[in-house]
Short mmCIF file of C-alpha atoms in Angstrom, two decimals:
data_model
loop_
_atom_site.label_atom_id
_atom_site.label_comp_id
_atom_site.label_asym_id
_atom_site.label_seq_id
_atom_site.Cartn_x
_atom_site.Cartn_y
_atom_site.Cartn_z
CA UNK A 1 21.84 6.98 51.39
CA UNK A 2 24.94 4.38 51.85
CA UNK A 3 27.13 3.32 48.97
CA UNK A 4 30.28 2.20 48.33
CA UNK A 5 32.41 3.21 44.86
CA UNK A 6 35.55 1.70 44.46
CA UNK A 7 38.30 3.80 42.00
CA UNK A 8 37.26 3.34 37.99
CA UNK A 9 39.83 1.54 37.07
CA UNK A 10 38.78 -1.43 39.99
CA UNK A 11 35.42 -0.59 38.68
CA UNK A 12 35.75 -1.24 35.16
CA UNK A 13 37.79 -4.26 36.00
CA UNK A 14 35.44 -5.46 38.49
CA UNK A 15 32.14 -4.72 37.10
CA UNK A 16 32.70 -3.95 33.88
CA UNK A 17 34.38 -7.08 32.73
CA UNK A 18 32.15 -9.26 34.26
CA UNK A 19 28.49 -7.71 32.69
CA UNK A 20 30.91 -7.70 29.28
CA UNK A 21 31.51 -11.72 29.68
CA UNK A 22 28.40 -12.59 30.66
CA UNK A 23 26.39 -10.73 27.98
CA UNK A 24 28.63 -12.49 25.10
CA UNK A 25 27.62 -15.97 26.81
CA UNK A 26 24.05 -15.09 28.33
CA UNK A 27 23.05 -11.78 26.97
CA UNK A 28 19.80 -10.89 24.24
CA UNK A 29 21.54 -10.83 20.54
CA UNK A 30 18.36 -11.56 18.45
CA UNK A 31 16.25 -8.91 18.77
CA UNK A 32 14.90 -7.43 15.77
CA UNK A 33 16.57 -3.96 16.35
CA UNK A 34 19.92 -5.92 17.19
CA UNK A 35 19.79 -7.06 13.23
CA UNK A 36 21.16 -4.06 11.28
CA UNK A 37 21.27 -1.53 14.14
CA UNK A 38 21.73 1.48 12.47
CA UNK A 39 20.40 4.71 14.50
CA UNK A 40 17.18 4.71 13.04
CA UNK A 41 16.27 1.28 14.57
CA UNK A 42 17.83 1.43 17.40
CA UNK A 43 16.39 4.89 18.08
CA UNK A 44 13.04 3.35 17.21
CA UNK A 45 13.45 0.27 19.52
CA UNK A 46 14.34 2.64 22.41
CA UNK A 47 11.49 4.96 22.53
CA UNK A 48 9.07 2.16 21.97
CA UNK A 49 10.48 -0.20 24.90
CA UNK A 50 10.35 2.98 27.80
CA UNK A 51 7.47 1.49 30.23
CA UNK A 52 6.82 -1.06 27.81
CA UNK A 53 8.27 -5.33 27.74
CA UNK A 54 10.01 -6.22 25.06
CA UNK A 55 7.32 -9.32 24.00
CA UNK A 56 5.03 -6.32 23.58
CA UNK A 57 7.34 -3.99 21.31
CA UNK A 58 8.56 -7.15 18.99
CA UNK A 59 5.51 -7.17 16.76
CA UNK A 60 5.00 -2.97 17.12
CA UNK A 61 8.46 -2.51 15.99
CA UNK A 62 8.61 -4.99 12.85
CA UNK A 63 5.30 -3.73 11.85
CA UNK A 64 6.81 0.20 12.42
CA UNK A 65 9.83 -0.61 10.29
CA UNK A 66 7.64 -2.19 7.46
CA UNK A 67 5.72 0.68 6.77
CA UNK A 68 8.73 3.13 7.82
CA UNK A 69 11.95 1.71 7.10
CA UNK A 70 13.30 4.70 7.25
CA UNK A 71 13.76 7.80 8.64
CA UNK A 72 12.59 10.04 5.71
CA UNK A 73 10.20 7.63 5.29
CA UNK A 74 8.88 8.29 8.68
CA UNK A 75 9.23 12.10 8.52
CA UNK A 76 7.22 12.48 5.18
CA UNK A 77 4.31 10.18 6.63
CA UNK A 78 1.39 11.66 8.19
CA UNK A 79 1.43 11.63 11.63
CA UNK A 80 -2.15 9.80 11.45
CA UNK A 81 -0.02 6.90 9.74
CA UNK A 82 2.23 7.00 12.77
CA UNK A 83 -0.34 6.86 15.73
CA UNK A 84 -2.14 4.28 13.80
CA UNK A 85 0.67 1.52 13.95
CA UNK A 86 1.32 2.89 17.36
CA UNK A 87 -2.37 2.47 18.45
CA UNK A 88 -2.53 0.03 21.69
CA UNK A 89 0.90 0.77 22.60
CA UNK A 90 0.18 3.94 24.96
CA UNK A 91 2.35 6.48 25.76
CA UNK A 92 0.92 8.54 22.53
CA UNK A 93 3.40 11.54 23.06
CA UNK A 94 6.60 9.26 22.18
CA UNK A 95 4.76 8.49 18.85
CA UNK A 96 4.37 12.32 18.42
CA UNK A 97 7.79 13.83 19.17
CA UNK A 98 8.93 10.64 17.44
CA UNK A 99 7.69 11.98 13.99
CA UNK A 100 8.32 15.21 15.38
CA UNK A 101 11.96 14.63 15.87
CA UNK A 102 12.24 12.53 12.59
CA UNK A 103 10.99 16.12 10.76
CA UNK A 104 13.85 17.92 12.31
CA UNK A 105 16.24 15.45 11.68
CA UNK A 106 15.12 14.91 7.51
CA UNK A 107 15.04 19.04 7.38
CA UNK A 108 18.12 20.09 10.08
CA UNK A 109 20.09 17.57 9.25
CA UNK A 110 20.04 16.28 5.77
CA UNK A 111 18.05 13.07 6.93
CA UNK A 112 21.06 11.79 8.57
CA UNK A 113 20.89 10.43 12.31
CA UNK A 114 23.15 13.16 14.64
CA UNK A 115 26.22 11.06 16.11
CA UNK A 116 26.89 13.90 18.07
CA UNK A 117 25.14 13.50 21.94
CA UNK A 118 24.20 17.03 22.36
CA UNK A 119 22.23 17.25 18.96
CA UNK A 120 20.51 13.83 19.63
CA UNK A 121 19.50 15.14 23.43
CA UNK A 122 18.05 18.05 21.59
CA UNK A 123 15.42 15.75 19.69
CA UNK A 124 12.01 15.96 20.51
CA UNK A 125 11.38 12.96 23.44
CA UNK A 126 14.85 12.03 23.53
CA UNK A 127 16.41 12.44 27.10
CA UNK A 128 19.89 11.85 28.50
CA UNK A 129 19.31 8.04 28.92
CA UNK A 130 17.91 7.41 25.67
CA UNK A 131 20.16 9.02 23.72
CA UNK A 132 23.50 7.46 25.36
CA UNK A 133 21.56 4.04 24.51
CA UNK A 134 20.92 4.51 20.59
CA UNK A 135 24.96 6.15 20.17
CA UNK A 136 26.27 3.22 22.70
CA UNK A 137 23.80 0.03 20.76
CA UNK A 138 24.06 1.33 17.17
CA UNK A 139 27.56 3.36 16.62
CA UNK A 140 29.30 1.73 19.62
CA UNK A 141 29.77 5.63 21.54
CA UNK A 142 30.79 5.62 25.10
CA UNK A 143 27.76 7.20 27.33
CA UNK A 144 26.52 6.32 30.67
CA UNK A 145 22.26 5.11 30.33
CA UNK A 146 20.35 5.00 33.18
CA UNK A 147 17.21 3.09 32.17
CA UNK A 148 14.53 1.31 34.83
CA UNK A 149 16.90 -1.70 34.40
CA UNK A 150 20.32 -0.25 35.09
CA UNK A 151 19.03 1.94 38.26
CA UNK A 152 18.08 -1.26 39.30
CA UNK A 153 21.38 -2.92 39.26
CA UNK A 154 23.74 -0.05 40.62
CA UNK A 155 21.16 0.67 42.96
CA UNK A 156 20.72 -2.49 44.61
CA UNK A 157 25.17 -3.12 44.05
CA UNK A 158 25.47 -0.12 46.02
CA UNK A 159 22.49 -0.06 48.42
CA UNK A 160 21.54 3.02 47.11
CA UNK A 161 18.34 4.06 49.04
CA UNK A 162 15.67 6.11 48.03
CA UNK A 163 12.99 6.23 44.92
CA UNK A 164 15.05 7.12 41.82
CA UNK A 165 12.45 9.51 40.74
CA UNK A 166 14.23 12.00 43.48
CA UNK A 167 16.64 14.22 42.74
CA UNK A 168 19.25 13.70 45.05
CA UNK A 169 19.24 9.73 44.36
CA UNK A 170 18.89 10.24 40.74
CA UNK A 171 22.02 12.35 40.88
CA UNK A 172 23.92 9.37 42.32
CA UNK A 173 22.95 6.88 39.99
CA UNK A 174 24.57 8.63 37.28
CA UNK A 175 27.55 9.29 38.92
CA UNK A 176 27.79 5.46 39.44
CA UNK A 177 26.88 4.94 35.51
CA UNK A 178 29.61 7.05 34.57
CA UNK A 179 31.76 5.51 37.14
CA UNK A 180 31.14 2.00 35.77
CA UNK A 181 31.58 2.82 32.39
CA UNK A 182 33.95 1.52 30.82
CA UNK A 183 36.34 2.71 27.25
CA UNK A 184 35.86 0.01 25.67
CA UNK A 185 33.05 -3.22 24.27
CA UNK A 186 30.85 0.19 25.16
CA UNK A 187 28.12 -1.61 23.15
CA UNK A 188 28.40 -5.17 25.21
CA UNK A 189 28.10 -2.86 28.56
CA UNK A 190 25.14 -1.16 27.77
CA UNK A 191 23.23 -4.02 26.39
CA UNK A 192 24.80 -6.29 28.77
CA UNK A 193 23.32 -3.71 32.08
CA UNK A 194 20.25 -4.04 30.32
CA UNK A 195 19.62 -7.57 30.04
CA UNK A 196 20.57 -7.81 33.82
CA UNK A 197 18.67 -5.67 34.97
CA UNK A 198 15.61 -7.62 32.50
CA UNK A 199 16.32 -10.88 32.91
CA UNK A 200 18.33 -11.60 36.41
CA UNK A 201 17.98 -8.90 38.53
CA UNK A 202 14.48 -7.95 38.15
CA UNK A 203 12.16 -5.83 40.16
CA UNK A 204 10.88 -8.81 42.73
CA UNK A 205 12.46 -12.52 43.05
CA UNK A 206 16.17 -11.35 41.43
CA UNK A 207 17.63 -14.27 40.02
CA UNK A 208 20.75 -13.29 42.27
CA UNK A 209 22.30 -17.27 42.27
CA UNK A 210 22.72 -16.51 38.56
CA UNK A 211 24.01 -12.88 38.46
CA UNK A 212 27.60 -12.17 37.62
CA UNK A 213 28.01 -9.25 39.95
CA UNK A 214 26.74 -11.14 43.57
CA UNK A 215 29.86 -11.48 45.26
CA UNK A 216 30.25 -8.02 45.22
CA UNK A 217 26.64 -6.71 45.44
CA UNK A 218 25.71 -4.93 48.36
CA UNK A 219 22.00 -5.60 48.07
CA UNK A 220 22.75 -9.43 47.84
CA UNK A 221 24.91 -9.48 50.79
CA UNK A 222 21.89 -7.90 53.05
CA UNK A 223 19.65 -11.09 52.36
CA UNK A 224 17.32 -8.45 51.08
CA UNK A 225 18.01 -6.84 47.29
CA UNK A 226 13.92 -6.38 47.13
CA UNK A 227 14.67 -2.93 49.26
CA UNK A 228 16.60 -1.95 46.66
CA UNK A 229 15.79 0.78 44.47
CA UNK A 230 13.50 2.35 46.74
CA UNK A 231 9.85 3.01 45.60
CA UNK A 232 7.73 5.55 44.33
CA UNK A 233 5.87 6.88 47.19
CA UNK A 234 1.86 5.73 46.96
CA UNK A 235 -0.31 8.40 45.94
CA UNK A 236 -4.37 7.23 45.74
CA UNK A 237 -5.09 7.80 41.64
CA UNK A 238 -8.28 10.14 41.45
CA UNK A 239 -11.63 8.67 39.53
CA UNK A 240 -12.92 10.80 36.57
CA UNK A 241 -15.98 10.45 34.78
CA UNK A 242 -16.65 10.93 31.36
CA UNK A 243 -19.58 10.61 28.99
CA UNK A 244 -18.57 9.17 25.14
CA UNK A 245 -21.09 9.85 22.71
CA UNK A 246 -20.51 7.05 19.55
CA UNK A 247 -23.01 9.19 16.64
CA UNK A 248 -24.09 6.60 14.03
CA UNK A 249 -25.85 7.56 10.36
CA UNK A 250 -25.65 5.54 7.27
CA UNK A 251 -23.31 2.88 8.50
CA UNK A 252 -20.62 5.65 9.40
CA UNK A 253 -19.70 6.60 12.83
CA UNK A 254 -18.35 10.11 13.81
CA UNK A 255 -15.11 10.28 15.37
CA UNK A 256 -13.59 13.73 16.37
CA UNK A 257 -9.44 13.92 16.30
CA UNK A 258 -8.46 15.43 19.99
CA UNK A 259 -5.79 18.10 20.98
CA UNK A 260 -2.41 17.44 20.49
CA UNK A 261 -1.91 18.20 24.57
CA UNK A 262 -3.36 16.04 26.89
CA UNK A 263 -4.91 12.63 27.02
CA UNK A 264 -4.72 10.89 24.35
CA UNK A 265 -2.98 13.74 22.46
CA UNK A 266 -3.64 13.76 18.76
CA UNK A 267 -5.65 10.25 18.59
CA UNK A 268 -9.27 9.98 17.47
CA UNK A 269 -11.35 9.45 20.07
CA UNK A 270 -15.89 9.90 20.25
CA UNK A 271 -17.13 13.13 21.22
CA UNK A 272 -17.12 13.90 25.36
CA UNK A 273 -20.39 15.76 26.23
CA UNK A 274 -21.82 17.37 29.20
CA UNK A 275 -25.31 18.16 27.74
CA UNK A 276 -27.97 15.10 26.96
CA UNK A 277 -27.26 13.38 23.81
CA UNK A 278 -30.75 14.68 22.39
CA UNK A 279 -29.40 18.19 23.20
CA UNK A 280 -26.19 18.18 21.58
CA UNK A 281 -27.47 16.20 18.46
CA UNK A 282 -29.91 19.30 18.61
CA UNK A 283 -26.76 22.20 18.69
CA UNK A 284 -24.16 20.31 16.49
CA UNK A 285 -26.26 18.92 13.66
CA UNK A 286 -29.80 20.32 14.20
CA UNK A 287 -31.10 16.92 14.23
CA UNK A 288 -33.50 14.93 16.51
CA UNK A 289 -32.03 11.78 16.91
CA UNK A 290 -33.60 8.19 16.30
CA UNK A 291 -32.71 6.88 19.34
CA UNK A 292 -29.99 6.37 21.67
CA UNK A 293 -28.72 3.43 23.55
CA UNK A 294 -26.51 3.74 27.03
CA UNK A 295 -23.88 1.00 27.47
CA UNK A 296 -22.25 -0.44 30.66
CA UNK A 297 -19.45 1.98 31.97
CA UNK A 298 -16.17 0.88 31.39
CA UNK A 299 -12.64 1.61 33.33
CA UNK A 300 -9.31 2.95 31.89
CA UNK A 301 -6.01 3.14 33.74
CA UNK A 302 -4.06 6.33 33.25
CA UNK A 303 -0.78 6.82 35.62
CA UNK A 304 -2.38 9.73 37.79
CA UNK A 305 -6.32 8.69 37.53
CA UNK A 306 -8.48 6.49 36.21
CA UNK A 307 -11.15 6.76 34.13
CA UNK A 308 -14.77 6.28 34.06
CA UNK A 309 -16.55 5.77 30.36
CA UNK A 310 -19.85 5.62 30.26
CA UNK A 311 -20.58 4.92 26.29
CA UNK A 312 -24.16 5.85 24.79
CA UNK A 313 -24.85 5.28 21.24
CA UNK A 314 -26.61 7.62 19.37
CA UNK A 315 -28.42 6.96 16.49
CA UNK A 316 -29.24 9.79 13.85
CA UNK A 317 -31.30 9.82 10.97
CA UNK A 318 -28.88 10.82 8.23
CA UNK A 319 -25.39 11.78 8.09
CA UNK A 320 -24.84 15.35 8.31
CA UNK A 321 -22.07 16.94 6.37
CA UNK A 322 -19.16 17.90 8.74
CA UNK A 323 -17.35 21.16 8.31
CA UNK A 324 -13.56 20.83 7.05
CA UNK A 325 -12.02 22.70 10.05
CA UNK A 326 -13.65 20.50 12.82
CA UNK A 327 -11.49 17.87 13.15
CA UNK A 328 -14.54 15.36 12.93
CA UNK A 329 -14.67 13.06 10.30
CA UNK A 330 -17.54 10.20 9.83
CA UNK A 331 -15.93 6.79 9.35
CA UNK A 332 -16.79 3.48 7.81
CA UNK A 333 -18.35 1.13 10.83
CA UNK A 334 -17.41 -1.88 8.77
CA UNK A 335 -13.98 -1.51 9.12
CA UNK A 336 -11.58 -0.14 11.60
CA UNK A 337 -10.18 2.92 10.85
CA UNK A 338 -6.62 3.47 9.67
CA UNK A 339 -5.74 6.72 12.69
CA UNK A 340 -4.44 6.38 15.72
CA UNK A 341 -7.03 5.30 18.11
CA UNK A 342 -7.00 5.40 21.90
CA UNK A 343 -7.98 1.59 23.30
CA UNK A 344 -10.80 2.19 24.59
CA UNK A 345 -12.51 3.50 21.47
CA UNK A 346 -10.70 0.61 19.52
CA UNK A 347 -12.52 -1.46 22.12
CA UNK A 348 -16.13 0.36 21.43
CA UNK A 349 -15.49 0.52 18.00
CA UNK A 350 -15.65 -3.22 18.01
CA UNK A 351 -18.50 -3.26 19.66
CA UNK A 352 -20.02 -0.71 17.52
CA UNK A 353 -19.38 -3.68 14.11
CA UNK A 354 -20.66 -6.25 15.82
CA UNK A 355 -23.66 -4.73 17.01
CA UNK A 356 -24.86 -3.11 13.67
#
């Protein structure tokens, strides 16, 4: 690992200064969380845009503050309400500890954002990164952040080698982010390393002829800054196989709600069997169905596997009633339901209207 830190008071002059200046004159400053960023949207913003673009959060987040424009708001809601608007986005547990952490905050803290860094690190889903960001963006606090973005930049200025998911080099990135930052325009830095790392010096083809920090970037004087941050080391991703069983009676179709761990944690998703669908039809409702219908397998894209759906409709000759502690409930096939739904089911579902 090779690197090269000069004192913090050349860094904040060098570095510093210069992300400052060219935020003000080339920096994002209309988006929607940027308009009134109070904790609450700011802290919103954040946990939507980790692993996601921005172009993809902008429509999320103004439909998110509509129905929750604030935090009580949020914390009071069921958390059905909240995976619903967050249905498509992925990443379900951020939706969950998001409600989950608006709860604590409405009952352990009067309702009132924490300004204090230790008590918003203690939130459900909020990490050291994330919650430097929403005190730096919306009150203007002094942390370091080390997002995707910003590893990228001090990594490639200081030829920092190795993946950042390591240890060791994750270490030394935020002993460079506290290095660089500086005591004041805390809220220009942070956004400012951001947009760099978003707009000019992203992952392949780094706009480097337009990046204020070149003449002192390591990674740009190589004639390489691609090397830089390492990657993740290639691991093949595992194929699973599942069976989806879509029951349909009476224009309704049954949809069970799964665990809060795991896959799809908490969303409503079609019942996974084993057995035939005759079988289980037979053991869960007593019922001989009217037919059943197999569909062409399709793919989903998980970050350790992927996943194999085979879809079968199954047809039943009346609805049975479903017992209250089930977590199954028989839904309307003319319109989509209002629960958080994993994409492919969304995807089925469609299917499912069109073809009845």
């Amino acid at each position: 690992m090779s690197d090269s830190v000069a004192s913090p008071a050349i860094v904040e002059k060098v570095i510093a200064q210069k992300v400052i200046e060219w935020h003000r004159h080339h920096g994002r400053h209309d988006l929607p969380w940027q308009q009134t960023p109070t904790p609450y949207r700011v802290w919103v913003s954040e946990i939507m845009l980790q692993q996601t673009q921005v172009t993809t959060v902008i429509p999320y987040f103004q439909r998110f503050m509509e129905r929750f424009p604030d935090l009580v708001t949020l914390a009071d809601a069921p958390v059905d309400d909240v995976l619903h608007l967050w249905s498509g986005l992925g990443y379900y547990a951020r939706a969950r500890n998001l409600h989950s952490a608006a709860v604590v905050i409405r009952d352990e803290h009067g309702g009132r954002f924490p300004e204090a860094i230790d008590a918003v690190e203690a939130l459900p889903g909020i990490g050291r990164s994330t919650a430097g960001a929403i005190l730096s963006l919306a009150l203007g606090q002094s942390h370091p952040i080390l997002d995707g973005n910003v590893k990228r930049v001090l990594a490639r200025y200081h030829r920092v080698d190795g993946w950042p998911g390591r240890t060791a080099v994750a270490r030394r990135l935020w002993e460079l982010a506290e290095a660089h930052l500086p005591e004041r325009d805390a809220r220009a830095w942070t956004q400012g390393m951001m947009d760099l790392g978003a707009t000019v010096c992203t992952r392949s083809r780094p706009d480097c002829e337009h990046c204020p920090l070149a003449d002192g970037c390591g990674g740009h004087a190589s004639g390489e800054p691609e090397r830089w941050p390492g990657k993740k080391p290639k691991k093949a991703r595992p194929l699973r196989k599942t069976r989806m069983l879509m029951p349909v009676a009476e224009g309704r179709v049954l949809l069970q709600r799964r665990p809060p761990a795991g896959i799809w944690g908490g969303l409503w998703a079609f019942p996974e069997v084993e057995d035939s669908p005759a079988a289980w039809s037979r053991t869960r409702f007593g019922l001989e169905p009217e037919a059943t219908e197999t569909w062409a397998s399709l793919r989903h894209g998980f970050s350790h596997f992927e996943l194999e759906i085979q879809p079968i409709r199954l047809d039943l000759p009346s609805r049975p009633e479903i017992v209250a502690d089930t977590n199954s409930e028989w839904f309307p096939l003319d319109h989509p339901p209002e629960v958080g739904l994993a994409a492919p089911v969304s995807k089925l579902l469609d299917q499912l209207r069109r073809r009845h």
